[in-house]
Short mmCIF file of C-alpha atoms and ligand atoms in Angstrom, two decimals:
data_model
loop_
_atom_site.label_atom_id
_atom_site.label_comp_id
_atom_site.label_asym_id
_atom_site.label_seq_id
_atom_site.Cartn_x
_atom_site.Cartn_y
_atom_site.Cartn_z
CA UNK J 1 -27.17 20.55 23.37
CA UNK J 2 -30.28 20.97 21.25
CA UNK J 3 -32.31 17.97 22.31
CA UNK J 4 -34.10 17.73 25.66
CA UNK J 5 -36.42 14.97 26.86
CA UNK J 6 -39.49 15.27 29.07
CA UNK J 7 -40.80 12.02 30.51
CA UNK J 8 -42.87 10.56 33.31
CA UNK J 9 -41.16 9.13 36.38
CA UNK J 10 -44.17 7.23 37.75
CA UNK J 11 -46.94 5.08 36.24
CA UNK J 12 -48.06 7.64 33.65
CA UNK J 13 -50.42 10.63 33.81
CA UNK J 14 -47.86 12.81 35.60
CA UNK J 15 -48.99 15.85 33.57
CA UNK J 16 -46.61 15.44 30.61
CA UNK J 17 -49.03 16.95 28.08
CA UNK J 18 -49.61 20.08 30.14
CA UNK J 19 -45.93 20.72 30.70
CA UNK J 20 -44.82 19.93 27.13
CA UNK J 21 -47.36 22.52 25.94
CA UNK J 22 -46.15 25.02 28.55
CA UNK J 23 -42.46 24.72 27.62
CA UNK J 24 -42.95 24.33 23.85
CA UNK J 25 -42.20 28.03 23.20
CA UNK J 26 -38.54 27.24 23.98
CA UNK J 27 -38.33 24.63 21.17
CA UNK J 28 -38.74 24.38 17.39
CA UNK J 29 -39.74 20.70 17.24
CA UNK J 30 -41.80 18.53 19.59
CA UNK J 31 -41.58 14.78 18.96
CA UNK J 32 -43.24 11.65 20.35
CA UNK J 33 -40.87 8.68 20.42
CA UNK J 34 -42.80 5.68 21.76
CA UNK J 35 -46.18 4.36 22.78
CA UNK J 36 -49.35 5.03 20.87
CA UNK J 37 -53.00 5.84 21.54
CA UNK J 38 -52.73 4.22 24.98
CA UNK J 39 -51.45 7.68 25.97
CA UNK J 40 -53.87 10.41 27.00
CA UNK J 41 -52.13 13.76 27.40
CA UNK J 42 -54.36 16.57 28.66
CA UNK J 43 -53.79 20.24 27.99
CA UNK J 44 -55.77 23.20 29.20
CA UNK J 45 -55.51 26.48 27.36
CA UNK J 46 -57.74 29.34 28.61
CA UNK J 47 -60.15 26.89 30.29
CA UNK J 48 -60.48 24.77 27.15
CA UNK J 49 -59.43 21.15 27.67
CA UNK J 50 -57.84 19.00 24.96
CA UNK J 51 -56.77 15.36 25.19
CA UNK J 52 -54.08 14.10 22.81
CA UNK J 53 -53.40 10.42 22.20
CA UNK J 54 -51.01 10.22 19.25
CA UNK J 55 -50.25 13.81 18.39
CA UNK J 56 -47.40 15.57 20.21
CA UNK J 57 -48.40 18.20 22.76
CA UNK J 58 -46.74 21.04 20.85
CA UNK J 59 -49.54 20.96 18.25
CA UNK J 60 -51.38 24.02 19.57
CA UNK J 61 -48.38 26.27 18.85
CA UNK J 62 -48.75 27.27 15.19
CA UNK J 63 -45.01 27.88 14.71
CA UNK J 64 -43.81 24.46 15.94
CA UNK J 65 -43.07 21.33 13.96
CA UNK J 66 -44.51 18.21 15.60
CA UNK J 67 -43.15 14.78 14.74
CA UNK J 68 -44.52 11.30 15.36
CA UNK J 69 -41.30 9.29 15.48
CA UNK J 70 -40.45 5.80 14.30
CA UNK J 71 -40.83 4.35 17.83
CA UNK J 72 -44.55 5.19 17.99
CA UNK J 73 -47.31 2.76 16.98
CA UNK J 74 -50.11 4.50 15.06
CA UNK J 75 -53.75 3.53 14.78
CA UNK J 76 -55.07 5.42 11.71
CA UNK J 77 -58.66 5.31 13.05
CA UNK J 78 -57.60 7.04 16.28
CA UNK J 79 -55.40 9.42 14.30
CA UNK J 80 -58.38 10.50 12.17
CA UNK J 81 -60.63 11.02 15.14
CA UNK J 82 -57.99 13.09 16.84
CA UNK J 83 -57.22 15.24 13.80
CA UNK J 84 -60.95 15.79 13.10
CA UNK J 85 -61.59 17.01 16.65
CA UNK J 86 -58.48 19.04 17.31
CA UNK J 87 -59.66 22.47 16.17
CA UNK J 88 -57.10 23.93 13.79
CA UNK J 89 -58.39 21.89 10.80
CA UNK J 90 -56.64 19.40 8.55
CA UNK J 91 -54.98 21.89 6.18
CA UNK J 92 -53.33 23.70 9.08
CA UNK J 93 -52.37 20.48 10.89
CA UNK J 94 -50.69 19.15 7.75
CA UNK J 95 -48.25 22.06 8.08
CA UNK J 96 -47.54 21.37 11.75
CA UNK J 97 -47.13 17.58 11.74
CA UNK J 98 -44.76 15.08 10.11
CA UNK J 99 -44.93 11.30 10.56
CA UNK J 100 -42.11 8.79 10.37
CA UNK J 101 -42.35 6.31 7.48
CA UNK J 102 -40.82 3.81 9.91
CA UNK J 103 -43.56 4.05 12.58
CA UNK J 104 -45.48 0.77 12.84
CA UNK J 105 -49.22 0.64 12.27
CA UNK J 106 -51.71 -0.71 14.78
CA UNK J 107 -53.96 -2.91 12.63
CA UNK J 108 -57.61 -3.66 13.46
CA UNK J 109 -56.54 -7.26 14.26
CA UNK J 110 -54.13 -5.94 16.92
CA UNK J 111 -56.97 -4.36 18.88
CA UNK J 112 -58.99 -7.55 18.83
CA UNK J 113 -55.97 -9.62 19.81
CA UNK J 114 -55.32 -7.20 22.69
CA UNK J 115 -58.85 -7.83 23.99
CA UNK J 116 -58.58 -11.60 23.46
CA UNK J 117 -55.22 -11.86 25.24
CA UNK J 118 -56.37 -9.72 28.19
CA UNK J 119 -59.52 -11.80 28.58
CA UNK J 120 -57.52 -15.03 28.52
CA UNK J 121 -55.34 -13.78 31.39
CA UNK J 122 -58.29 -13.71 33.83
CA UNK J 123 -57.13 -12.50 37.26
CA UNK J 124 -53.66 -11.75 36.03
CA UNK J 125 -54.81 -9.29 33.36
CA UNK J 126 -52.56 -6.25 32.79
CA UNK J 127 -55.39 -3.73 32.73
CA UNK J 128 -54.40 -2.72 29.20
CA UNK J 129 -56.05 0.27 27.56
CA UNK J 130 -56.98 -2.25 24.80
CA UNK J 131 -55.69 0.00 22.05
CA UNK J 132 -53.73 -2.83 20.43
CA UNK J 133 -50.36 -1.70 21.76
CA UNK J 134 -48.99 -5.07 22.93
CA UNK J 135 -49.88 -7.01 19.73
CA UNK J 136 -48.61 -4.16 17.48
CA UNK J 137 -45.21 -4.08 19.21
CA UNK J 138 -45.18 -7.88 19.21
CA UNK J 139 -45.55 -7.88 15.42
CA UNK J 140 -42.89 -5.17 15.11
CA UNK J 141 -40.34 -7.18 17.08
CA UNK J 142 -41.35 -10.42 15.34
CA UNK J 143 -40.71 -8.61 12.03
CA UNK J 144 -44.30 -8.97 10.89
CA UNK J 145 -45.32 -5.33 11.23
CA UNK J 146 -46.69 -2.96 8.61
CA UNK J 147 -45.17 0.50 8.66
CA UNK J 148 -46.63 3.90 7.80
CA UNK J 149 -44.42 4.32 4.70
CA UNK J 150 -46.01 1.23 3.18
CA UNK J 151 -49.46 2.83 2.94
CA UNK J 152 -48.22 4.71 -0.13
CA UNK J 153 -47.32 1.51 -1.97
CA UNK J 154 -49.60 -0.16 -4.52
CA UNK J 155 -49.55 -3.55 -2.81
CA UNK J 156 -50.54 -2.15 0.62
CA UNK J 157 -53.99 -3.75 0.55
CA UNK J 158 -52.43 -7.14 -0.15
CA UNK J 159 -49.95 -6.72 2.70
CA UNK J 160 -52.86 -5.71 4.95
CA UNK J 161 -54.90 -8.77 3.95
CA UNK J 162 -51.97 -11.10 4.63
CA UNK J 163 -51.64 -9.67 8.13
CA UNK J 164 -55.36 -9.88 8.71
CA UNK J 165 -55.35 -13.54 7.72
CA UNK J 166 -52.55 -14.20 10.20
CA UNK J 167 -54.41 -12.35 12.97
CA UNK J 168 -57.69 -14.15 12.29
CA UNK J 169 -55.94 -17.46 12.49
CA UNK J 170 -54.34 -16.48 15.82
CA UNK J 171 -57.73 -15.37 17.12
CA UNK J 172 -59.14 -18.87 16.57
CA UNK J 173 -57.23 -20.02 19.65
CA UNK J 174 -59.07 -17.47 21.84
CA UNK J 175 -62.63 -17.50 23.03
CA UNK J 176 -63.80 -14.06 21.91
CA UNK J 177 -66.71 -12.78 19.87
CA UNK J 178 -65.71 -9.81 17.83
CA UNK J 179 -66.84 -7.53 15.07
CA UNK J 180 -64.24 -6.21 12.65
CA UNK J 181 -65.96 -4.61 9.64
CA UNK J 182 -67.04 -1.32 11.20
CA UNK J 183 -63.67 -0.62 12.80
CA UNK J 184 -61.90 -1.64 9.62
CA UNK J 185 -63.90 0.90 7.60
CA UNK J 186 -62.88 3.73 9.96
CA UNK J 187 -59.31 2.44 9.91
CA UNK J 188 -59.11 2.74 6.11
CA UNK J 189 -60.59 6.24 6.27
CA UNK J 190 -57.72 7.00 8.64
CA UNK J 191 -55.25 5.58 6.11
CA UNK J 192 -56.58 7.98 3.47
CA UNK J 193 -56.17 10.90 5.88
CA UNK J 194 -52.63 9.79 6.80
CA UNK J 195 -51.70 9.87 3.11
CA UNK J 196 -52.38 13.62 3.05
CA UNK J 197 -49.75 14.23 5.73
CA UNK J 198 -45.99 14.45 5.24
CA UNK J 199 -44.58 10.95 5.72
CA UNK J 200 -40.80 10.89 5.70
CA UNK J 201 -37.57 9.50 7.06
CA UNK J 202 -37.91 11.73 10.11
CA UNK J 203 -34.51 10.64 11.48
CA UNK J 204 -32.88 12.65 8.63
CA UNK J 205 -35.25 15.57 9.13
CA UNK J 206 -34.52 15.66 12.86
CA UNK J 207 -30.75 15.36 12.56
CA UNK J 208 -30.60 17.98 9.79
CA UNK J 209 -32.71 20.43 11.77
CA UNK J 210 -30.62 19.86 14.90
CA UNK J 211 -27.42 20.45 12.91
CA UNK J 212 -28.84 23.74 11.71
CA UNK J 213 -29.36 24.87 15.32
CA UNK J 214 -33.02 24.00 15.89
CA UNK J 215 -34.14 22.75 19.34
CA UNK J 216 -36.14 19.57 19.87
CA UNK J 217 -38.19 18.44 22.84
CA UNK J 218 -38.86 14.68 22.99
CA UNK J 219 -42.19 13.94 24.72
CA UNK J 220 -42.45 10.67 26.62
CA UNK J 221 -45.64 8.70 26.97
CA UNK J 222 -46.64 6.40 29.84
CA UNK J 223 -44.05 6.48 32.65
CA UNK J 224 -40.82 4.88 33.80
CA UNK J 225 -42.56 2.36 36.05
CA UNK J 226 -44.47 1.12 32.96
CA UNK J 227 -41.25 0.61 30.93
CA UNK J 228 -41.05 -2.81 29.28
CA UNK J 229 -37.62 -3.51 30.86
CA UNK J 230 -37.59 -1.52 34.10
CA UNK J 231 -41.27 -1.29 35.03
CA UNK J 232 -43.22 -3.76 37.16
CA UNK J 233 -43.12 -6.47 34.47
CA UNK J 234 -45.47 -7.95 33.28
CA UNK J 235 -47.73 -5.09 34.45
CA UNK J 236 -46.17 -2.66 32.00
CA UNK J 237 -46.65 -1.30 28.52
CA UNK J 238 -44.80 -2.71 25.51
CA UNK J 239 -42.25 0.02 24.78
CA UNK J 240 -39.20 1.65 26.36
CA UNK J 241 -40.66 4.70 28.03
CA UNK J 242 -37.29 5.82 29.45
CA UNK J 243 -34.87 8.43 28.10
CA UNK J 244 -32.94 5.82 26.08
CA UNK J 245 -36.20 5.22 24.16
CA UNK J 246 -35.95 8.75 22.74
CA UNK J 247 -32.73 7.76 20.93
CA UNK J 248 -34.16 4.60 19.34
CA UNK J 249 -37.61 6.11 18.85
CA UNK J 250 -36.39 9.17 16.93
CA UNK J 251 -33.00 8.19 15.55
CA UNK J 252 -30.86 10.51 17.64
CA UNK J 253 -27.49 9.77 19.22
CA UNK J 254 -27.21 9.66 23.04
CA UNK J 255 -24.45 12.27 23.01
CA UNK J 256 -26.89 14.80 21.56
CA UNK J 257 -29.21 14.66 24.58
CA UNK J 258 -29.08 17.67 26.87
CA UNK J 259 -31.60 18.02 29.70
CA UNK J 260 -33.78 15.16 30.88
CA UNK J 261 -36.83 16.67 32.58
CA UNK J 262 -38.36 14.07 34.87
CA UNK J 263 -41.96 14.76 35.80
CA UNK J 264 -43.69 13.45 38.91
CA UNK J 265 -46.93 14.19 40.66
CA UNK J 266 -46.58 15.31 44.28
CA UNK J 267 -48.30 11.97 45.05
CA UNK J 268 -48.69 8.77 43.01
CA UNK J 269 -51.36 7.32 40.74
CA UNK J 270 -51.63 4.17 38.69
CA UNK J 271 -54.31 2.84 36.28
CA UNK J 272 -54.51 -0.86 35.55
CA UNK J 273 -53.09 -3.79 37.49
CA UNK J 274 -49.73 -4.25 39.16
CA UNK J 275 -47.87 -3.39 42.35
CA UNK J 276 -48.39 -0.01 43.99
CA UNK J 277 -46.77 -0.07 47.46
CA UNK J 278 -48.09 3.32 48.63
CA UNK J 279 -51.65 2.85 47.36
CA UNK J 280 -54.29 4.30 49.69
CA UNK J 281 -57.43 2.18 49.70
CA UNK J 282 -59.11 4.56 52.12
CA UNK J 283 -60.71 7.96 52.41
CA UNK J 284 -57.38 9.75 51.78
CA UNK J 285 -57.05 7.91 48.45
CA UNK J 286 -60.61 8.88 47.56
CA UNK J 287 -59.93 12.53 48.43
CA UNK J 288 -56.83 12.57 46.17
CA UNK J 289 -58.83 10.97 43.32
CA UNK J 290 -61.71 13.42 43.64
CA UNK J 291 -59.65 16.57 44.13
CA UNK J 292 -57.18 15.60 41.42
CA UNK J 293 -59.88 14.35 38.97
CA UNK J 294 -57.89 11.15 38.77
CA UNK J 295 -59.77 9.37 36.02
CA UNK J 296 -57.98 8.00 32.94
CA UNK J 297 -57.74 10.41 29.99
CA UNK J 298 -57.92 7.45 27.56
CA UNK J 299 -60.26 4.97 29.24
CA UNK J 300 -62.04 7.02 31.94
CA UNK J 301 -61.10 4.42 34.56
CA UNK J 302 -60.61 5.67 38.14
CA UNK J 303 -56.90 5.96 38.91
CA UNK J 304 -55.50 4.27 42.00
CA UNK J 305 -54.01 6.95 44.29
CA UNK J 306 -51.33 6.93 47.00
CA UNK J 307 -48.48 8.82 48.69
CA UNK J 308 -45.25 9.70 46.92
CA UNK J 309 -42.88 6.74 46.62
CA UNK J 310 -39.25 7.88 46.94
CA UNK J 311 -37.53 4.55 46.21
CA UNK J 312 -39.49 4.38 42.93
CA UNK J 313 -38.72 8.05 42.17
CA UNK J 314 -35.00 7.58 42.84
CA UNK J 315 -35.00 4.49 40.62
CA UNK J 316 -36.66 6.42 37.79
CA UNK J 317 -34.19 9.30 38.18
CA UNK J 318 -31.29 6.84 37.98
CA UNK J 319 -32.57 4.94 34.92
CA UNK J 320 -33.36 8.13 32.98
CA UNK J 321 -30.43 10.32 34.04
CA UNK J 322 -32.86 13.03 35.12
CA UNK J 323 -31.24 16.48 35.29
CA UNK J 324 -34.24 18.50 36.48
CA UNK J 325 -37.36 17.50 38.40
CA UNK J 326 -40.80 18.89 37.60
CA UNK J 327 -43.50 18.43 40.27
CA UNK J 328 -47.20 18.61 39.32
CA UNK J 329 -50.48 18.60 41.23
CA UNK J 330 -49.18 19.83 44.59
CA UNK J 331 -52.36 21.97 44.60
CA UNK J 332 -54.36 18.73 44.89
CA UNK J 333 -52.63 17.97 48.21
CA UNK J 334 -53.76 21.27 49.79
CA UNK J 335 -56.04 20.65 52.74
CA UNK J 336 -54.49 17.64 54.49
CA UNK J 337 -53.43 18.07 58.14
CA UNK J 338 -50.37 15.93 57.40
CA UNK J 339 -48.95 14.28 54.28
CA UNK J 340 -46.57 11.35 53.85
CA UNK J 341 -43.65 10.28 51.69
CA UNK J 342 -42.50 6.65 51.49
CA UNK J 343 -38.73 6.64 52.12
CA UNK J 344 -38.01 2.89 52.04
CA UNK J 345 -39.75 -0.49 52.03
CA UNK J 346 -39.87 -3.44 54.39
CA UNK J 347 -39.37 -6.64 52.43
CA UNK J 348 -39.30 -10.04 54.13
CA UNK J 349 -38.78 -8.32 57.50
CA UNK J 350 -35.84 -6.19 56.33
CA UNK J 351 -35.60 -2.56 55.27
CA UNK J 352 -34.94 -2.27 51.55
CA UNK J 353 -34.38 0.59 49.13
CA UNK J 354 -34.51 -1.28 45.83
CA UNK J 355 -37.48 -2.04 43.60
CA UNK J 356 -37.90 -5.84 43.65
CA UNK J 357 -37.61 -7.33 40.16
CA UNK J 358 -40.42 -9.84 40.72
CA UNK J 359 -43.05 -7.52 42.21
CA UNK J 360 -42.79 -9.25 45.60
CA UNK J 361 -44.95 -7.42 48.14
CA UNK J 362 -43.29 -4.67 50.17
CA UNK J 363 -44.52 -2.53 53.06
CA UNK J 364 -43.86 1.20 52.73
CA UNK J 365 -41.99 3.05 55.50
CA UNK J 366 -43.33 6.61 55.73
CA UNK J 367 -42.08 9.95 56.88
CA UNK J 368 -44.80 12.38 57.85
CA UNK J 369 -44.84 16.10 57.06
CA UNK J 370 -47.14 18.92 58.13
CA UNK J 371 -49.62 19.68 55.33
CA UNK J 372 -50.58 22.95 53.67
CA UNK J 373 -54.08 24.37 53.41
CA UNK J 374 -53.85 27.34 51.06
CA UNK J 375 -55.29 27.46 47.54
CA UNK J 376 -52.05 27.73 45.59
CA UNK J 377 -53.47 27.81 42.06
CA UNK J 378 -53.01 31.59 41.72
CA UNK J 379 -49.38 31.57 42.89
CA UNK J 380 -46.76 32.19 40.18
CA UNK J 381 -43.59 32.65 42.29
CA UNK J 382 -41.92 29.78 44.04
CA UNK J 383 -41.13 31.83 47.15
CA UNK J 384 -44.83 32.56 47.69
CA UNK J 385 -45.74 28.87 47.99
CA UNK J 386 -46.73 27.71 51.52
CA UNK J 387 -43.70 27.02 53.74
CA UNK J 388 -44.81 23.43 54.36
CA UNK J 389 -45.02 22.71 50.63
CA UNK J 390 -41.54 24.18 50.14
CA UNK J 391 -40.28 21.90 52.94
CA UNK J 392 -41.95 18.92 51.25
CA UNK J 393 -40.29 19.81 47.93
CA UNK J 394 -36.99 20.52 49.72
CA UNK J 395 -37.07 17.00 51.18
CA UNK J 396 -37.56 15.51 47.70
CA UNK J 397 -34.59 17.54 46.40
CA UNK J 398 -32.40 16.54 49.35
CA UNK J 399 -33.26 12.85 48.98
CA UNK J 400 -32.90 12.68 45.19
CA UNK J 401 -30.06 15.15 44.76
CA UNK J 402 -31.97 16.75 41.85
CA UNK J 403 -33.38 20.29 41.81
CA UNK J 404 -37.11 20.82 41.40
CA UNK J 405 -37.10 23.54 38.75
CA UNK J 406 -40.82 23.62 37.92
CA UNK J 407 -43.91 23.34 40.09
CA UNK J 408 -47.31 23.02 38.46
CA UNK J 409 -50.23 24.39 40.50
CA UNK J 410 -53.17 23.67 38.20
CA UNK J 411 -54.10 22.11 34.83
CA UNK J 412 -53.94 25.32 32.78
CA UNK J 413 -50.88 26.29 30.75
CA UNK J 414 -50.57 29.43 32.91
CA UNK J 415 -50.71 27.59 36.24
CA UNK J 416 -47.00 26.85 36.18
CA UNK J 417 -44.11 28.12 38.31
CA UNK J 418 -40.64 28.02 36.76
CA UNK J 419 -37.65 28.38 39.10
CA UNK J 420 -35.18 28.18 36.22
CA UNK J 421 -35.69 29.21 32.59
CA UNK J 422 -34.25 26.57 30.26
P1 GDP E 1 -50.14 12.88 31.04
O1 GDP E 1 -50.62 11.59 30.49
O2 GDP E 1 -48.84 12.75 31.77
O3 GDP E 1 -50.10 13.99 30.01
O4 GDP E 1 -51.20 13.32 32.15
P2 GDP E 1 -52.81 13.27 31.99
O5 GDP E 1 -53.23 14.39 31.13
O6 GDP E 1 -53.26 11.91 31.65
O7 GDP E 1 -53.24 13.49 33.49
C1 GDP E 1 -52.88 14.62 34.20
C2 GDP E 1 -54.17 15.34 34.66
O8 GDP E 1 -53.85 16.32 35.62
C3 GDP E 1 -54.84 16.11 33.52
O9 GDP E 1 -56.21 16.13 33.77
C4 GDP E 1 -54.24 17.49 33.64
O10 GDP E 1 -55.11 18.49 33.12
C5 GDP E 1 -54.13 17.63 35.13
N1 GDP E 1 -53.00 18.44 35.62
C6 GDP E 1 -51.74 18.56 35.14
N2 GDP E 1 -50.97 19.30 35.97
C7 GDP E 1 -51.77 19.66 36.99
C8 GDP E 1 -51.56 20.40 38.21
O11 GDP E 1 -50.47 20.86 38.51
N3 GDP E 1 -52.64 20.52 39.04
C9 GDP E 1 -53.87 20.00 38.75
N4 GDP E 1 -54.84 20.17 39.64
N5 GDP E 1 -54.09 19.29 37.64
C10 GDP E 1 -53.05 19.11 36.78
P1 IMO E 2 -49.94 8.45 29.49
O1 IMO E 2 -49.01 8.75 28.33
C1 IMO E 2 -51.29 5.63 32.49
C2 IMO E 2 -51.12 1.38 31.48
C3 IMO E 2 -52.43 0.65 31.34
C4 IMO E 2 -52.00 -0.74 31.73
C5 IMO E 2 -50.60 -0.85 31.16
C6 IMO E 2 -50.53 -1.51 29.79
O2 IMO E 2 -51.25 9.12 29.39
O3 IMO E 2 -49.23 8.66 30.78
P2 IMO E 2 -51.28 -0.89 27.33
O4 IMO E 2 -52.50 -0.21 26.82
O5 IMO E 2 -50.03 -0.14 27.05
O6 IMO E 2 -51.21 -2.33 26.94
O7 IMO E 2 -51.48 -0.90 28.93
O8 IMO E 2 -50.12 0.48 31.05
N1 IMO E 2 -50.99 2.59 30.64
C7 IMO E 2 -51.06 3.84 31.11
N2 IMO E 2 -51.31 4.29 32.35
N3 IMO E 2 -51.01 6.50 31.51
C8 IMO E 2 -50.71 6.06 30.27
O9 IMO E 2 -50.27 6.87 29.29
C9 IMO E 2 -50.78 4.67 30.01
N4 IMO E 2 -50.58 3.91 28.91
C10 IMO E 2 -50.70 2.64 29.31
O10 IMO E 2 -53.41 1.18 32.20
O11 IMO E 2 -51.88 -0.83 33.13
MG1 MG E 3 -52.33 10.39 30.56
#
């Protein structure tokens, strides 16, 4: 099999960007298949930090082809900002990146609608990143969207204006003051930059390259618990973040999928609203946030922190067909006397192992483990990790039935322990 998928098993920010970059040498193509600039994927290479929003995390490898697939929603203004600040320069990036003609555009009106809709929800707001994701996918599904391939057509401006008119009329029903002109100007500069890149039917490109023996890594954005169908609806994002999304978001057949690498922090975090059974609203949560620098890579918001949630992890493994587990940020948990894992929930007085479909409140049932104190960031061999951390990981493997084949011990590319070379 020449196609593997790496995706988040929690509520996003599991460390996908770091790990995609670290395993990219084993692939020829790295492709994003869903989401948009709501994603913030951080990479650290020789102490230099980069945050990617739209561009796949293989971009820093000069010999890799990166693809933004049809399932992604692209904001040209964000794209331009990202390209301008990336380092390698536009001429070089043009060689490394191809964009699907079928990817939908996030229009300036989508961002304003996102803000208007969030505001109108009051206490029940989603906590959206306000990048226009929900309205852009809404227009895609309602068959109103504008797609990247259309920017090359003569009547693009007219199509844009028609959409803008529709958005402005929708906005009349919301109570929001907004300013469009400045953003619109940057957006059109982004359109001009996009035109310089290769825009193609990437589903052909991908399938042809795979047939000729090339290897592709599909990079998920967000996480399974934010999936539009299986996440804590409505507190989710607007795309399928799960492994099946890689098929629809790139145009690849399910039978071509090989490994599904599921990535999870050694604890849990969530940004935005919605249920989080193991959330720690106490000093322990604060310690995790501070030690783990748990602040959103896209919005800077503090992330909610809590213990590992096994029922949620098992659910994510089931939905995605995970074949290997990758655990990140166990270094952040160094220093606690004891640590906990939630093994089941109490719901309406009864023990329960399933994720409730309606977000009804559940009480976590914990199992406690002795902690580890060592600084593990310099360790590069699994066997040299503290015994208590290995027991913690062993318990996760025993409970999920899936091997942990990679342990990340720090944000840098090098701070990675592989137990199995793929
Ligand atoms: P993504 O959205 O899944 O790519 O994750 P983010 O980049 O939003 O958040 C993960 C954060 O943790 C980033 O700041 C990473 O640099 C950092 N990180 C990733 N893996 C590790 C790790 O194993 N240990 C530590 N301490 N930080 C990590
Ligand atoms: P990466 O790829 C964490 C969350 C938002 C909000 C909900 C809906 O970096 O893991 P949206 O902007 O999609 O309308 O927001 O989803 N969210 C993320 N949380 N990491 C992300 O991406 C996220 N992308 C969206 O905070 O709760
Ligand atoms: Mg992130």
